[in-house]
């Protein structure tokens, strides 16, 4: 067993930072430029990457806590993490609802009706928000992190002792989650829990196992045939997506293929085709010989890493910027140039806040100790 978090932390921060940029572009509607993000060329997107890296980085964090101070130290880190995630989620939801209410009073709305369910009964939905039973699609990632946080620390401890059993049980739970009978009523009303926790726990477990047994995984991905198979699946899925965008008749006529290429298809349950596509991408990425020094020389990747290190506040800012962007784009004539300007403005604000956050004393000390604490940190 090997804690790879120290060796791979820079790459993890880079991927999370790139994901935050792409998340903002993907969530703007209408937006011509969202057709060119990675999620448009495969079945999975950055949601899988965020949750995977949450498990990956948490494995290193909790293992160090266990080594330094035993279970009590790990529980202290867990409680601190849950508090930060919950506070960030509630503050973001409150700010977003306030913005939506301000513009709704002036007749300016976003077409997503789930963002306005609280108008029916504000006191009830305030309670539902606090209880995590009201968190529309855009806001459903942090609740998953909050609920899975205690589960993650148990899984990491279990992976240390019984790795095969832990992976088998987690996989079987994911299989069961593919069936609708596991859904709660709040999920079917699309008010909260777009991401089904018992399905997405499998992605977090995979991330934790990848960190704890990185040496074995690194050896496995050197297989030529495994990389060829992964490449074929990634290229094939990209061709299917491109064909769907080009509206090729053969693609449009196949019900199965239409389902595969539909926007966010299978995302709620982490469908098998999304999982396989992500694992193929992960195999190809893991096979790359990452050079930390070369990564640091790229200004773009350095900026992405800054966002990744401060991903919790940047993620919350991204959601609020998305509200402003969609309110503007959906209620005014907008073409590709104006949409590009909105994308550029949002990315610039996110990056500026990331650099500001990285210069605070707390973050400077955290960087020196290399103790990044979560997937959306």
Coordinates of C-alpha atoms in Angstrom, one line a residue:
X1 CA 0.0 0.0 0.0
X2 CA 1.3 3.4 -0.9
X3 CA 0.1 6.9 -0.2
X4 CA 0.5 8.7 -3.5
X5 CA -1.2 11.9 -2.6
X6 CA 2.0 13.8 -2.2
X7 CA 3.4 12.7 -5.5
X8 CA 0.2 13.3 -7.5
X9 CA -1.2 16.3 -5.6
X10 CA -0.2 18.8 -8.3
X11 CA -1.8 16.8 -11.1
X12 CA -5.0 16.5 -8.9
X13 CA -5.1 20.2 -8.3
X14 CA -4.7 20.9 -12.1
X15 CA -7.5 18.6 -13.0
X16 CA -9.8 20.1 -10.4
X17 CA -9.0 23.6 -11.6
X18 CA -9.6 22.8 -15.2
X19 CA -12.8 21.1 -14.2
X20 CA -14.0 24.3 -12.5
X21 CA -13.4 26.3 -15.6
X22 CA -15.2 23.8 -17.7
X23 CA -18.0 23.5 -15.3
X24 CA -18.8 27.2 -15.6
X25 CA -18.7 27.1 -19.4
X26 CA -21.0 24.0 -19.5
X27 CA -23.6 25.5 -17.2
X28 CA -24.1 28.7 -19.2
X29 CA -27.2 28.6 -21.4
X30 CA -27.4 29.4 -24.2
X31 CA -23.7 29.0 -24.9
X32 CA -22.2 28.1 -28.3
X33 CA -18.8 27.4 -26.7
X34 CA -20.1 24.7 -24.4
X35 CA -20.3 22.4 -27.4
X36 CA -16.5 22.2 -27.4
X37 CA -15.9 21.1 -23.8
X38 CA -14.6 17.6 -23.1
X39 CA -18.0 16.4 -21.9
X40 CA -19.3 16.8 -25.4
X41 CA -16.8 14.2 -26.7
X42 CA -17.5 11.3 -24.3
X43 CA -20.0 9.7 -22.0
X44 CA -18.5 11.0 -18.7
X45 CA -17.6 14.5 -17.7
X46 CA -15.9 16.4 -14.8
X47 CA -18.5 15.2 -12.2
X48 CA -16.8 11.8 -12.2
X49 CA -13.4 13.5 -12.0
X50 CA -14.4 15.7 -9.0
X51 CA -15.8 12.8 -7.0
X52 CA -12.9 10.5 -7.9
X53 CA -10.4 13.0 -6.7
X54 CA -12.4 13.5 -3.6
X55 CA -11.8 9.9 -2.6
X56 CA -8.2 10.0 -3.9
X57 CA -7.1 13.0 -1.9
X58 CA -9.2 12.0 1.2
X59 CA -7.3 8.7 1.3
X60 CA -4.0 10.5 1.8
X61 CA -5.5 13.0 4.3
X62 CA -7.2 10.4 6.5
X63 CA -4.3 8.0 6.4
X64 CA -1.9 10.8 7.6
X65 CA -4.5 11.6 10.3
X66 CA -4.6 8.0 11.4
X67 CA -0.8 7.8 11.5
X68 CA -0.4 11.1 13.4
X69 CA -3.1 10.9 16.0
X70 CA -5.2 7.7 15.5
X71 CA -9.0 7.6 15.1
X72 CA -9.6 10.8 17.1
X73 CA -7.4 12.9 14.7
X74 CA -9.2 11.4 11.7
X75 CA -12.6 12.2 13.3
X76 CA -11.5 15.8 13.9
X77 CA -10.6 16.2 10.3
X78 CA -13.8 14.6 9.2
X79 CA -15.9 17.0 11.4
X80 CA -14.1 20.0 10.2
X81 CA -14.6 19.0 6.6
X82 CA -18.3 18.3 7.0
X83 CA -18.7 21.7 8.7
X84 CA -16.9 23.5 5.8
X85 CA -18.9 21.7 3.1
X86 CA -22.2 22.3 4.9
X87 CA -21.6 26.0 5.5
X88 CA -20.4 26.5 2.0
X89 CA -23.5 24.8 0.6
X90 CA -26.0 26.7 2.7
X91 CA -24.3 30.1 2.0
X92 CA -24.2 29.4 -1.7
X93 CA -27.9 28.3 -1.8
X94 CA -29.0 31.4 0.2
X95 CA -27.0 33.8 -2.0
X96 CA -28.4 32.1 -5.2
X97 CA -32.0 32.2 -4.0
X98 CA -31.6 35.9 -3.0
X99 CA -30.3 36.7 -6.5
X100 CA -33.0 34.8 -8.2
X101 CA -35.7 36.4 -6.0
X102 CA -34.4 39.9 -6.8
X103 CA -34.6 39.4 -10.5
X104 CA -37.8 37.4 -10.4
X105 CA -39.5 40.4 -8.7
X106 CA -38.5 42.3 -11.9
X107 CA -39.8 39.7 -14.3
X108 CA -36.4 38.2 -15.1
X109 CA -36.1 34.5 -14.7
X110 CA -34.1 31.4 -15.7
X111 CA -36.0 28.7 -17.6
X112 CA -35.1 26.0 -15.0
X113 CA -38.3 25.8 -12.9
X114 CA -36.6 23.8 -10.1
X115 CA -34.7 26.9 -9.1
X116 CA -38.0 28.6 -8.2
X117 CA -39.8 25.9 -6.2
X118 CA -39.1 27.8 -3.0
X119 CA -41.6 30.5 -4.1
X120 CA -44.5 28.1 -3.4
X121 CA -43.6 28.1 0.4
X122 CA -40.5 30.0 1.4
X123 CA -40.4 28.9 5.1
X124 CA -40.9 25.2 4.2
X125 CA -38.1 25.4 1.5
X126 CA -35.8 27.2 3.9
X127 CA -36.1 24.1 6.3
X128 CA -35.7 21.8 3.3
X129 CA -32.6 23.6 2.2
X130 CA -31.1 23.3 5.7
X131 CA -32.0 19.6 5.8
X132 CA -30.4 19.1 2.3
X133 CA -33.8 18.2 0.8
X134 CA -33.8 21.1 -1.5
X135 CA -30.7 21.4 -3.8
X136 CA -31.5 21.6 -7.5
X137 CA -29.3 20.0 -10.1
X138 CA -26.5 22.7 -10.1
X139 CA -26.3 22.5 -6.3
X140 CA -26.4 18.7 -5.8
X141 CA -22.7 18.0 -5.6
X142 CA -21.8 19.3 -2.2
X143 CA -24.7 17.4 -0.5
X144 CA -23.2 14.2 -1.9
X145 CA -19.9 15.1 -0.4
X146 CA -21.5 15.9 2.9
X147 CA -23.4 12.6 3.1
X148 CA -20.5 10.5 1.8
X149 CA -17.9 12.1 4.1
X150 CA -18.4 9.7 7.1
X151 CA -18.7 6.8 4.7
X152 CA -15.4 7.7 3.2
X153 CA -13.4 7.5 6.4
X154 CA -14.9 4.0 7.1
X155 CA -14.1 2.9 3.6
X156 CA -10.5 4.0 3.8
X157 CA -10.1 2.1 7.1
X158 CA -11.7 -0.9 5.5
X159 CA -9.5 -0.7 2.4
X160 CA -6.5 -0.9 4.6
X161 CA -7.7 -4.3 6.0
X162 CA -9.9 -5.9 3.5
X163 CA -9.4 -4.2 0.1
X164 CA -11.0 -6.9 -2.0
X165 CA -14.1 -7.3 0.2
X166 CA -14.5 -3.5 0.4
X167 CA -14.3 -3.1 -3.4
X168 CA -16.7 -6.0 -4.0
X169 CA -19.4 -4.7 -1.5
X170 CA -19.1 -1.1 -2.9
X171 CA -19.5 -2.4 -6.5
X172 CA -22.5 -4.5 -5.6
X173 CA -24.1 -1.5 -4.0
X174 CA -23.5 0.5 -7.2
X175 CA -25.2 -2.3 -9.2
X176 CA -28.3 -2.1 -7.0
X177 CA -28.4 1.7 -7.4
X178 CA -28.9 1.3 -11.1
X179 CA -32.6 0.4 -10.4
X180 CA -35.3 3.0 -9.8
X181 CA -36.7 1.4 -6.7
X182 CA -33.7 2.8 -4.7
X183 CA -34.8 6.4 -5.4
X184 CA -36.3 8.5 -2.6
X185 CA -39.4 10.6 -3.4
X186 CA -37.3 13.8 -3.3
X187 CA -35.2 12.5 -6.1
X188 CA -38.1 11.8 -8.4
X189 CA -39.4 15.4 -7.9
X190 CA -36.0 16.7 -9.0
X191 CA -35.8 19.0 -5.9
X192 CA -32.6 17.4 -4.6
X193 CA -30.2 14.5 -4.8
X194 CA -29.7 14.5 -8.6
X195 CA -26.6 12.4 -7.9
X196 CA -27.7 9.2 -6.3
X197 CA -25.4 8.7 -3.3
X198 CA -25.5 4.9 -3.3
X199 CA -24.3 4.9 -6.9
X200 CA -21.7 7.6 -6.6
X201 CA -20.1 6.1 -3.5
X202 CA -18.5 3.6 -5.9
X203 CA -16.6 6.5 -7.7
X204 CA -15.3 7.8 -4.3
X205 CA -14.2 4.3 -3.3
X206 CA -12.4 3.9 -6.6
X207 CA -10.6 7.2 -6.0
X208 CA -9.5 6.2 -2.5
X209 CA -8.3 2.7 -3.6
X210 CA -6.4 4.3 -6.4
X211 CA -4.4 6.5 -3.9
X212 CA -3.9 3.7 -1.5
X213 CA -2.7 1.1 -4.0
X214 CA -1.2 3.4 -6.6
X215 CA 1.8 1.2 -7.2
X216 CA -0.3 -1.7 -8.3
X217 CA -2.4 0.5 -10.5
X218 CA 0.6 2.1 -12.1
X219 CA 1.9 -1.4 -12.9
X220 CA -1.4 -2.5 -14.4
X221 CA -1.8 0.5 -16.7
X222 CA 1.5 -0.3 -18.4
X223 CA -0.3 -3.1 -20.2
X224 CA -0.2 -2.3 -23.9
X225 CA -3.5 -4.2 -24.6
X226 CA -5.3 -2.4 -21.7
X227 CA -4.2 1.0 -23.1
X228 CA -5.3 0.0 -26.6
X229 CA -8.7 -1.1 -25.4
X230 CA -9.1 2.1 -23.4
X231 CA -8.1 4.2 -26.3
X232 CA -10.5 2.5 -28.6
X233 CA -13.4 3.1 -26.2
X234 CA -12.5 6.8 -25.7
X235 CA -12.1 7.4 -29.5
X236 CA -15.3 5.5 -30.2
X237 CA -17.4 7.5 -27.7
X238 CA -16.0 10.7 -29.1
X239 CA -17.0 9.7 -32.7
X240 CA -20.5 8.9 -31.5
X241 CA -20.8 12.3 -29.8
X242 CA -19.5 14.1 -32.9
X243 CA -21.9 12.2 -35.1
X244 CA -24.8 13.1 -32.9
X245 CA -23.8 16.8 -33.0
X246 CA -23.6 16.5 -36.8
X247 CA -27.1 14.9 -36.7
X248 CA -26.1 11.9 -38.8
X249 CA -29.3 9.9 -39.6
X250 CA -27.9 6.5 -38.5
X251 CA -27.1 7.9 -35.1
X252 CA -30.5 9.6 -34.7
X253 CA -32.3 6.4 -35.7
X254 CA -30.8 4.2 -33.0
X255 CA -32.7 4.4 -29.7
X256 CA -29.7 3.0 -27.8
X257 CA -27.2 5.4 -29.3
X258 CA -29.5 8.3 -28.8
X259 CA -29.6 7.5 -25.1
X260 CA -25.9 7.2 -24.9
X261 CA -25.2 10.5 -26.5
X262 CA -28.0 12.5 -24.8
X263 CA -26.9 15.3 -22.5
X264 CA -26.2 14.1 -19.0
X265 CA -27.5 10.7 -19.9
X266 CA -27.1 8.2 -17.0
X267 CA -25.4 10.8 -14.9
X268 CA -27.7 10.6 -11.8
X269 CA -26.9 6.8 -11.3
X270 CA -23.4 6.8 -12.7
X271 CA -24.6 4.5 -15.5
X272 CA -22.2 1.7 -16.7
X273 CA -21.4 3.4 -20.0
X274 CA -20.3 6.6 -18.1
X275 CA -18.3 4.5 -15.6
X276 CA -16.5 2.6 -18.3
X277 CA -15.7 5.7 -20.3
X278 CA -14.3 7.4 -17.1
X279 CA -12.2 4.3 -16.2
X280 CA -10.7 4.3 -19.8
X281 CA -9.8 7.9 -19.5
X282 CA -8.3 7.3 -16.0
X283 CA -6.2 4.4 -17.5
X284 CA -4.8 6.6 -20.2
X285 CA -4.1 9.5 -17.8
X286 CA -2.4 7.2 -15.2
X287 CA -0.2 5.8 -18.0
X288 CA 1.3 9.3 -18.6
X289 CA 4.7 9.9 -16.9
X290 CA 3.8 13.1 -15.0
X291 CA 6.7 15.4 -14.5
X292 CA 6.0 17.9 -11.7
X293 CA 8.6 20.3 -12.8
X294 CA 7.3 20.5 -16.4
X295 CA 3.7 21.0 -15.1
X296 CA 4.9 23.9 -13.0
X297 CA 6.4 25.6 -16.0
X298 CA 3.0 26.0 -17.8
X299 CA 1.3 29.2 -16.8
X300 CA -2.1 27.8 -17.8
X301 CA -1.7 24.7 -15.7
X302 CA -0.3 26.8 -12.8
X303 CA -3.4 28.9 -12.8
X304 CA -5.6 25.8 -12.9
X305 CA -3.6 24.3 -10.0
X306 CA -4.3 27.5 -8.0
X307 CA -8.0 27.0 -8.5
X308 CA -7.8 23.4 -7.7
X309 CA -6.1 24.1 -4.3
X310 CA -9.0 26.5 -3.4
X311 CA -11.7 24.5 -5.1
X312 CA -14.4 24.9 -2.4
X313 CA -14.7 28.7 -2.5
X314 CA -14.2 28.7 -6.3
X315 CA -16.9 26.1 -6.8
X316 CA -19.3 28.2 -4.8
X317 CA -18.4 31.4 -6.7
X318 CA -18.9 29.4 -10.0
X319 CA -22.5 28.5 -9.1
X320 CA -23.3 32.2 -8.3
X321 CA -21.6 33.4 -11.5
X322 CA -23.6 30.8 -13.4
X323 CA -26.8 32.3 -12.0
X324 CA -25.8 35.8 -13.2
X325 CA -24.6 34.5 -16.5
X326 CA -27.8 32.6 -17.3
X327 CA -30.0 35.4 -16.2
X328 CA -28.3 37.7 -18.7
X329 CA -27.9 35.2 -21.6
X330 CA -31.5 33.9 -21.4
X331 CA -33.1 37.3 -21.2
X332 CA -31.1 39.3 -23.9
X333 CA -30.2 38.7 -27.5
X334 CA -26.8 36.9 -27.4
X335 CA -24.6 35.4 -30.1
X336 CA -21.3 33.5 -29.9
X337 CA -19.2 36.7 -29.3
X338 CA -21.3 37.8 -26.4
X339 CA -21.4 34.3 -25.0
X340 CA -17.6 34.2 -25.3
X341 CA -17.3 37.5 -23.5
X342 CA -19.5 36.1 -20.6
X343 CA -17.3 33.0 -20.5
X344 CA -14.1 35.0 -20.4
X345 CA -15.4 37.4 -17.7
X346 CA -16.5 34.5 -15.5
X347 CA -13.2 32.6 -15.9
X348 CA -11.3 35.8 -15.1
X349 CA -13.3 36.3 -11.9
X350 CA -12.8 32.7 -10.8
X351 CA -9.1 32.9 -11.5
X352 CA -8.6 36.2 -9.7
X353 CA -10.4 34.9 -6.6
X354 CA -8.3 31.7 -6.7
X355 CA -5.1 33.7 -6.7
X356 CA -6.4 35.9 -3.9
X357 CA -7.4 32.9 -1.8
X358 CA -4.0 31.3 -2.4
X359 CA -2.3 34.3 -0.8
X360 CA -4.1 34.1 2.5
X361 CA -1.9 33.0 5.5
X362 CA -4.0 29.9 6.0
X363 CA -3.6 28.6 2.4
X364 CA 0.2 29.5 2.4
X365 CA 0.7 27.3 5.5
X366 CA -1.4 24.6 4.0
X367 CA 0.6 24.5 0.8
X368 CA 3.8 24.3 2.8
X369 CA 2.5 21.3 4.7
X370 CA 0.9 19.7 1.6
X371 CA -2.2 18.8 3.4
X372 CA -5.0 19.3 0.9
X373 CA -8.1 18.0 2.5
X374 CA -10.8 17.1 -0.1
X375 CA -11.9 16.7 -3.7
X376 CA -13.8 20.0 -3.6
X377 CA -11.5 21.2 -0.8

